[in-house]
XYZ file of C-alpha atoms in Angstrom:
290
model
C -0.200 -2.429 -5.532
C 0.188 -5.711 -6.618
C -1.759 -9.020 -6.901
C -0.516 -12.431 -8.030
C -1.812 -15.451 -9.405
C -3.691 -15.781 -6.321
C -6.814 -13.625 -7.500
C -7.926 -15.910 -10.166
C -8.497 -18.845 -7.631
C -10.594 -16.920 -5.770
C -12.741 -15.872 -9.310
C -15.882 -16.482 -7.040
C -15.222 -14.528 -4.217
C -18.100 -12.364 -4.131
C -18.402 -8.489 -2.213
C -17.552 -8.851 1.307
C -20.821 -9.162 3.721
C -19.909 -7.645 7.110
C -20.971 -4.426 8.298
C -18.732 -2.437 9.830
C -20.984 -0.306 12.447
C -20.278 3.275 12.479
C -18.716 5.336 14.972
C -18.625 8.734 16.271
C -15.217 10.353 16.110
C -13.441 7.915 13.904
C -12.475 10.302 11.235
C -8.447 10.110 11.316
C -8.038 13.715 9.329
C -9.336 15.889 7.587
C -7.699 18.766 5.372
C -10.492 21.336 3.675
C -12.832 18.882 1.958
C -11.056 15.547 2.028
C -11.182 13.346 5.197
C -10.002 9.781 5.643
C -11.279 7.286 7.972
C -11.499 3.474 7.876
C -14.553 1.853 5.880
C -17.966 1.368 7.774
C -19.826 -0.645 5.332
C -19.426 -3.762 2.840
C -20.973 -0.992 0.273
C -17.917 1.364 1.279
C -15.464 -1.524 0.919
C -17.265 -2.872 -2.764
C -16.861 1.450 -3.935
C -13.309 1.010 -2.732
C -12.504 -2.216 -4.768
C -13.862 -0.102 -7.743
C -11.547 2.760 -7.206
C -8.777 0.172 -7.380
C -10.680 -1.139 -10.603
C -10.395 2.371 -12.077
C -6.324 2.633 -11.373
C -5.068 -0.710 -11.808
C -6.839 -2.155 -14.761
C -8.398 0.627 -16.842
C -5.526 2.425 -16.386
C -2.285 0.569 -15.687
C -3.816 -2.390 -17.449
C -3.872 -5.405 -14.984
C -5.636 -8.116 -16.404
C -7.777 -9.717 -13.310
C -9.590 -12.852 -13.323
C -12.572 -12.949 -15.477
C -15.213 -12.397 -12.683
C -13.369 -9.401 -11.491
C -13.248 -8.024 -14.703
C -17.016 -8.557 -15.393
C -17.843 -7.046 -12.352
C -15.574 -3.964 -12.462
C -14.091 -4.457 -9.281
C -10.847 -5.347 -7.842
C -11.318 -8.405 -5.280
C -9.704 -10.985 -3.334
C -9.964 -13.332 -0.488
C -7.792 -10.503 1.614
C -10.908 -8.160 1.316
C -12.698 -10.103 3.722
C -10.505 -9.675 6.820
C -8.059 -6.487 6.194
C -9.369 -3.028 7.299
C -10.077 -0.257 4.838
C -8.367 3.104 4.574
C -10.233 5.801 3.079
C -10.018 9.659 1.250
C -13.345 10.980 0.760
C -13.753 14.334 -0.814
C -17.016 14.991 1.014
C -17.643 17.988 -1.789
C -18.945 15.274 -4.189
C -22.757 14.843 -4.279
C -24.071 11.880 -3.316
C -23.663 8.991 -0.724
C -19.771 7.606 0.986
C -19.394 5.532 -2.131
C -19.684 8.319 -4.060
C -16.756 10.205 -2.762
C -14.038 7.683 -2.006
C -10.980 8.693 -4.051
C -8.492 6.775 -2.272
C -7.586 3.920 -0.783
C -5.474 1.670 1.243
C -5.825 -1.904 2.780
C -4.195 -2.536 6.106
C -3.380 -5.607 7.754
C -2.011 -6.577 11.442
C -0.500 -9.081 11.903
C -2.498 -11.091 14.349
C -5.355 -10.336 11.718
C -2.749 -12.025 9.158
C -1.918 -14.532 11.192
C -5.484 -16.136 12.122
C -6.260 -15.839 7.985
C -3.461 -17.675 6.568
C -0.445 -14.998 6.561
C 0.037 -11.683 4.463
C -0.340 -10.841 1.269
C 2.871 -9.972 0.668
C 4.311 -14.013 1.296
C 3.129 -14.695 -1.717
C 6.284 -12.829 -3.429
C 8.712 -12.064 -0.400
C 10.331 -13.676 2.274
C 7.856 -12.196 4.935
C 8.064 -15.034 7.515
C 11.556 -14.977 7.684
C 11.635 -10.865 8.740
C 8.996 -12.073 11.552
C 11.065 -14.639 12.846
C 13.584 -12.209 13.309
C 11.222 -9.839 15.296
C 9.132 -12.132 17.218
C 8.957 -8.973 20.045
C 7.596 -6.551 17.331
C 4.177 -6.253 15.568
C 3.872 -5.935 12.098
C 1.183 -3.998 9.925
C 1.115 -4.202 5.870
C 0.012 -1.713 3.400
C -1.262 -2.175 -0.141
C -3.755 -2.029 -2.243
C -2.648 1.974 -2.768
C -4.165 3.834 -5.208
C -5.672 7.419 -5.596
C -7.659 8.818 -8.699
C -5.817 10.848 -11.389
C -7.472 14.041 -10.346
C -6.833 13.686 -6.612
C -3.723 12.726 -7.110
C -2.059 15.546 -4.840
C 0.305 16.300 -1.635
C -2.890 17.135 0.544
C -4.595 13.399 -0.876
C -1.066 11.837 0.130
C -0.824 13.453 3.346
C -3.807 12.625 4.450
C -3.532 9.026 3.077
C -0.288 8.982 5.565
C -1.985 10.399 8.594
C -4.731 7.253 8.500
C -1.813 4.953 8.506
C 0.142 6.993 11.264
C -3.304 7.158 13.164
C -3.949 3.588 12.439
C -0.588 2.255 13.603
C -0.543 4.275 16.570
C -4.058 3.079 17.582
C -2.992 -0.704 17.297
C 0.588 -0.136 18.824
C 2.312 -1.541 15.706
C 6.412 -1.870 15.601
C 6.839 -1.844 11.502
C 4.851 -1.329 8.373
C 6.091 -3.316 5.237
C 4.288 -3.498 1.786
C 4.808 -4.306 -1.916
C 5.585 -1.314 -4.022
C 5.561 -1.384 -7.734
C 7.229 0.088 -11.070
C 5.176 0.223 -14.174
C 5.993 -2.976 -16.290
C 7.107 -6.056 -16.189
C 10.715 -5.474 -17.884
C 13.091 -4.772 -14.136
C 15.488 -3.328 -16.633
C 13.803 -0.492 -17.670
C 13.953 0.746 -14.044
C 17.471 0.081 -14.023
C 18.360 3.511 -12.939
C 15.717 3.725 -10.017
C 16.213 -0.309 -8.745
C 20.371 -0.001 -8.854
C 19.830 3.462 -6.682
C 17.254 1.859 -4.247
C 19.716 -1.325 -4.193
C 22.802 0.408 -3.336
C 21.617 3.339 -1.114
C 18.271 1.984 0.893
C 18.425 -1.901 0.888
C 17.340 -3.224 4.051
C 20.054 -5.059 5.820
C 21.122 -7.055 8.929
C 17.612 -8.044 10.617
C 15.421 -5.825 8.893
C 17.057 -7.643 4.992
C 14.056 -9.439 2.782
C 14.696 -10.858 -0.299
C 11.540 -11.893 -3.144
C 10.701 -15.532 -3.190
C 13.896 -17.677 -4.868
C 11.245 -18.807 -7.525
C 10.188 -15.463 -7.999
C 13.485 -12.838 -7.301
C 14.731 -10.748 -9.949
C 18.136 -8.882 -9.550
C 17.634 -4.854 -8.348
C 21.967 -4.471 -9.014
C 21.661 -3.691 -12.939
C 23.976 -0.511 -12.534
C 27.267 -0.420 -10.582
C 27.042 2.550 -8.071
C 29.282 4.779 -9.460
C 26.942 5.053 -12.734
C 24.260 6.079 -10.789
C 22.722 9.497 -10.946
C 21.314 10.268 -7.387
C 19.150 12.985 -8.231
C 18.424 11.203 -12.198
C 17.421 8.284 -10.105
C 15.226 9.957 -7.603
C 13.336 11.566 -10.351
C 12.776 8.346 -11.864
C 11.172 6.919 -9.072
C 7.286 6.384 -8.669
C 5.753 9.054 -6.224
C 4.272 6.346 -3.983
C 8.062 4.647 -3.022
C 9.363 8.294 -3.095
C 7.179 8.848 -0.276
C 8.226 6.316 1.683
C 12.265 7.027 1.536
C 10.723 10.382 2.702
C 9.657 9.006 5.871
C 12.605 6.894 6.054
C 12.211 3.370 4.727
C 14.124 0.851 3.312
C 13.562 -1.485 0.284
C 13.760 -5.414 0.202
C 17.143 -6.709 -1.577
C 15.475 -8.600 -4.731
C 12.289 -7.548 -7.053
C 9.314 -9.793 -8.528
C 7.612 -9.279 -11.546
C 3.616 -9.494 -11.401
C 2.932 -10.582 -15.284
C -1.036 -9.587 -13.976
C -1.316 -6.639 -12.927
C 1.490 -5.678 -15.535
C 4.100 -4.523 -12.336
C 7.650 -4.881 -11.254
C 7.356 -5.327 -7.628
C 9.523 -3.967 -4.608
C 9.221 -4.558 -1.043
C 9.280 -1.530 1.423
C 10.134 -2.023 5.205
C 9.505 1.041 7.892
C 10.020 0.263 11.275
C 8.006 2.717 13.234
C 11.402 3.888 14.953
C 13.293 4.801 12.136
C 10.337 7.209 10.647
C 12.423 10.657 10.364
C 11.564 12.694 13.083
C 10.731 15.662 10.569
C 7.560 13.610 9.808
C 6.867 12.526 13.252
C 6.597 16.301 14.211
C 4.438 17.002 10.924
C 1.758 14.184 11.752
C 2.490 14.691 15.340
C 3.589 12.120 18.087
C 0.341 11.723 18.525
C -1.242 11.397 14.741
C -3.254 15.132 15.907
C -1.515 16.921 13.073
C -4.911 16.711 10.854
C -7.350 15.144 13.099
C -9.547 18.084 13.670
C-alpha cells in the first residue's frame, strides 16, 4: 500500500523494540503449509518490513527515505503501535523470519486514536467517515503485500481469514484502507477508476473523498463507455478482492509520487460483507483455523 511524505520525517525511526510474547493457539489459519498469525517479535515485525522492502521498492519502485533504503526495510512511525498480520510458509528452512511471505498491518481505532489518528488521514477524509459513525469501530488495513511466488488464492485466503479472525476478535464495525494502481498517471486507469466511480462509490454516510489538496478525479469515462467485464480485468487483484467481499471505494483518488502509486480508498462495513464469504470463512472465522 501506500506511504506519503510522511516516511522521510521519520528517516530515524529505527526497528521497533517491543516484544510481543508468544501464545499458544494464536495461529488464525492454516491451509497445507502456510499459516498466518499476528507477529510475536520486533525480529518478526523488522522480516516483515523487509518483505514490504522486496514488493514495494525493488519491485514497484518506491523511492523511501534514504535510511530506509540503506537499511532495506520499509519503516515508519505506524510500525510501532499497529499489529502485524502474517503468512508463513512453515516449509522454508530456517527461523519465523525466514518464512514470512506476507503481510498486513492492522490498526483499531482506539489504537489510532491514542497515536495521533490513521494512516490513511494523511490522504483521505477519514475523520469525517468517523464522525458519521461515532457508534461503530473502525479497523484499517495496509501495508499489503505478498511475494511474487506466493502470490496465490490459498496466500489470499488465508491473508483474509487473519483479518476476518482479527476483526471478529476485537468486535470491529468496518475495515477501510488505501488501495493502489501502479503509477502515478490516474489516467491510465481510466477504464478501472470510471468503473469503480460509477458502480461501487461509497455514498450517503459511508462517502469519503481524498484530501482537497490532494484529490484527483476517478470520473475520466462517462458510464456508458465503460466495459464492465474490460474494466474488471483491468483491475489490481488486491481491490478485486475486496468488491468480492463487497466493498465500496472512496469518491476521489491521490497520487503517492513515492511509492510511485495512484491511490484509492476502500470502505467494508462488516455488515455488508456478502454472505457467500461469511459462510466460506465462517461466522465464526473457523473456516481455516484448524
Amino acid at each position: 500500500m501506500s506511504v506519503d511524505a510522511f516516511n522521510s520525517a521519520v528517516a530515524e525511526v529505527h526497528r521497533p523494540s517491543r516484544t510481543l510474547a508468544p501464545k499458544e493457539g494464536d495461529i488464525l489459519g492454516r491451509i497445507g503449509n502456510l499459516e498466518t498469525r499476528l507477529a510475536r517479535t520486533a525480529s518478526e515485525i523488522d522480516a516483515a518490513q523487509a518483505v514490504r522492502f522486496r514488493v514495494f521498492v525493488e519491485e514497484m519502485g518506491a523511492q523511501l527515505s534514504l535510511e530506509a533504503m540503506r537499511r532495506k526495510r520499509d519503516f515508519d512511525s505506524y510500525d510501532e503501535f499497529c499489529d502485524h498480520l502474517l503468512v508463513l510458509d512453515r516449509s522454508i528452512e530456517g527461523d519465523s523470519e525466514d518464512q514470512i511471505v506476507g503481510t498486513y498491518r492492522l490498526l483499531r481505532q482506539e489504537v489510532a486514536m491514542a497515536n495521533g489518528g490513521f494512516y490513511s488521514a494523511s490522504e483521505f477524509a477519514i475523520d469525517e467517515l468517523l464522525a458519521r459513525h461515532p457508534d461503530k469501530r473502525f479497523m484499517e488495513l495496509g501495508r499489503s503485500c505478498v511475494l511474487p511466488d506466493y502470490r496465490t488464492k490459498r496466500t489470499v485466503e488465508l491473508l483474509w481469514q487473519g483479518n476476518w479472525a482479527y476483526a471478529l476478535k476485537h468486535g470491529m464495525s468496518a475495515m477501510f484502507g488505501c488501495a493502489s494502481f501502479p503509477g502515478i498517471h490516474p489516467e491510465s486507469h481510466a477504464l478501472a477508476l470510471s468503473f469503480l466511480h460509477h458502480n461501487v462509490a461509497a455514498k450517503d454516510e459511508w462517502a469519503v473523498a481524498a484530501l482537497p489538496h490532494l484529490a484527483r478525479d476517478m470520473d475520466l469515462m462517462p458510464a456508458e463507455a465503460v466495459n464492465p467485464k474490460r474494466a474488471l480485468m483491468a483491475l489490481p487483484p488486491l481491490i478485486k478482492g475486496y468488491l468480492r467481499l463487497g466493498a465500496m471505494v472512496g469518491s476521489t483518488a491521490v497520487v503517492d509520487k513515492a511509492f510511485n502509486t495512484t491511490d484509492v480508498l476502500i470502505v467494508l462495513p462488516i455488515a455488508s460483507i456478502s454472505d457467500r464469504y461469511l459462510n466460506y470463512y465462517g461466522a465464526d472465522a473457523g473456516r481455516f483455523s484448524s
